[in-house]
C-alpha positions as a printed Julia matrix, in Angstrom:
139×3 Matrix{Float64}:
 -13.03   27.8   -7.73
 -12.88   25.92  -5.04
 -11.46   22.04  -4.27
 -13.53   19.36  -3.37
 -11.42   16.83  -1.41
 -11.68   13.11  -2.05
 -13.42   11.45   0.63
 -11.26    8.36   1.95
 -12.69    5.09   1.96
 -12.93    4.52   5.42
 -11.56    7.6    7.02
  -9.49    5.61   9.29
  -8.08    6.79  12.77
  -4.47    5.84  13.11
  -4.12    3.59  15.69
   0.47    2.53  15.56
   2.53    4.24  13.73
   6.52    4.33  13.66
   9.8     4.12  12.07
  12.2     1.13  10.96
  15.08    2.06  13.53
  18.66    1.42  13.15
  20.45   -1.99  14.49
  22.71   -0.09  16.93
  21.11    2.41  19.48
  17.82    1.65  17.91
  17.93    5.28  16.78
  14.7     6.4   13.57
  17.41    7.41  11.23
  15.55    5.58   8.17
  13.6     6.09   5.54
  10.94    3.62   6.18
   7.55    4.27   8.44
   5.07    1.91   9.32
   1.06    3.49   9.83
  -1.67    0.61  11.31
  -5.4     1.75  10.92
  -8.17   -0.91  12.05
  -8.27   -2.17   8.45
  -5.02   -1.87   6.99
  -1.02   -1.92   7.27
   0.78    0.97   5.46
   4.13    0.83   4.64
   6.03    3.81   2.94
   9.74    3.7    2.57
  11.99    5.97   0.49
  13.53    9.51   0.48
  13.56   10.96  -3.13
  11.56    8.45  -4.47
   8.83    7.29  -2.14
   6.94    3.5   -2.55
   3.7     2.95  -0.28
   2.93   -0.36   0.19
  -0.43   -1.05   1.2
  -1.81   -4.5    2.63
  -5.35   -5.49   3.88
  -5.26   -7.2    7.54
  -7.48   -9.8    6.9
  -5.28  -11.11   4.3
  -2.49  -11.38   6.79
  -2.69  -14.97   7.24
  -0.09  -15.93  10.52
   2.69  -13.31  12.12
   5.35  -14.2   14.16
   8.06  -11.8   16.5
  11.86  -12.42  16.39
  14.3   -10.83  18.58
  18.1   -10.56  18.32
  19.9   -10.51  21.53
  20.55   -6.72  20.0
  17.11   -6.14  19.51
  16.34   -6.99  22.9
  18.82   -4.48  24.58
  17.87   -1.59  22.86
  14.02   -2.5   23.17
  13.13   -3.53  19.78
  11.99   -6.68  17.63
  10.75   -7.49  13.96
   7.58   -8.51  13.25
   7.49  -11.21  10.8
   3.63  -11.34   8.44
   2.97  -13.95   6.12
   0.22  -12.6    3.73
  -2.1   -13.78   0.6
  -1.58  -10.48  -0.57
  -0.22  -10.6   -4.03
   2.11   -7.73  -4.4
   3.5    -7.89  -0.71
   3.23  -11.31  -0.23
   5.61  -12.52   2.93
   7.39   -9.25   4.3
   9.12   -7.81   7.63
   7.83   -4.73   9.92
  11.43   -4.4   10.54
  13.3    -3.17  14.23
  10.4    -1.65  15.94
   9.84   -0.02  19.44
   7.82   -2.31  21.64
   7.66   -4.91  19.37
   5.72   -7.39  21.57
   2.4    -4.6   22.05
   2.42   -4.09  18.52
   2.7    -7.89  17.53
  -0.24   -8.14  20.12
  -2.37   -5.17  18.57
  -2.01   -6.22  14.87
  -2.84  -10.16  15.87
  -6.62   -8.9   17.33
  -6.88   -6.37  14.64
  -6.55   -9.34  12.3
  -8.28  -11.6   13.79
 -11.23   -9.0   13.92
 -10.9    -7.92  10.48
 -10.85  -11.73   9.4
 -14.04  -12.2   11.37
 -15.73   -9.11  10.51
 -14.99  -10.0    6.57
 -15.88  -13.63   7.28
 -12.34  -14.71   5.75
 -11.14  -18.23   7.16
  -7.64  -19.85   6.84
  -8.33  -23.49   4.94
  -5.95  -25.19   6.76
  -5.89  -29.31   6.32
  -4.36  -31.39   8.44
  -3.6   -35.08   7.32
  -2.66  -37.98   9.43
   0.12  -38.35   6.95
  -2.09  -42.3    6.05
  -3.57  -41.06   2.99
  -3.06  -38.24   0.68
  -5.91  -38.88  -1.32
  -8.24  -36.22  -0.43
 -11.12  -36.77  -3.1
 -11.85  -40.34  -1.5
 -11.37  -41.91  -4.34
  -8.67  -44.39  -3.54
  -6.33  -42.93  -6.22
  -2.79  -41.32  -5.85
């Protein structure tokens, strides 16, 4: 008999992929990788018992980089995302090599994802003279 493999959704092509490093020496002696594809951010952490956590790029709604004075001797940085998605919700891509590329590469794959799935941020700004946003005149 012979198996018939599952075919993937989108085979993706892996495009980053790397290792939550130590604080000192920046060495990859964890337990925790991070995979990008064009579509999605993979996170799998975990020796004996492994967790993948799995989140969508277009529902990555802002990122940000920070930068210890550490992280920037030894050539590393965390990536901070702010998501919609429910089980990851905010989370850290935590002491990374070349942190500034990848922060670059996952903001375009985002923003191409959020364009190619026609997702938009609903972002209001007030003037902070009226908070009644129904127009009509009540609080």
């Amino acid at each position: 008999m012979t198996e018939k493999t599952l075919p993937l959704a989108n085979q993706n092509e892996l495009i980053w992929r790397d290792r939550k490093r130590t604080k000192l020496f920046a060495l990859p002696w964890t337990f925790t990788v991070y995979r990008l594809t064009k579509d999605r951010l993979l996170i799998n952490r975990g020796f004996f018992t492994t967790h993948e956590d799995e989140v969508r790029l277009y529902r990555i709604l802002d990122i940000s980089l920070k930068r210890t004075l550490l992280q920037k001797i030894f050539g590393t940085g965390s990536i901070l995302c702010h998501s919609s998605d429910k089980t990851m919700g905010d989370f850290e891509i935590i002491n990374v090599k070349k942190s500034i590329e990848v922060k670059n590469v996952l903001s375009d794959l985002i923003e191409k994802e959020r364009m190619e799935k026609r997702v938009s941020n609903r972002e209001f700004i007030s003037d902070g003279e009226c908070d009644d946003a129904d127009g009509d005149n009540e609080l």
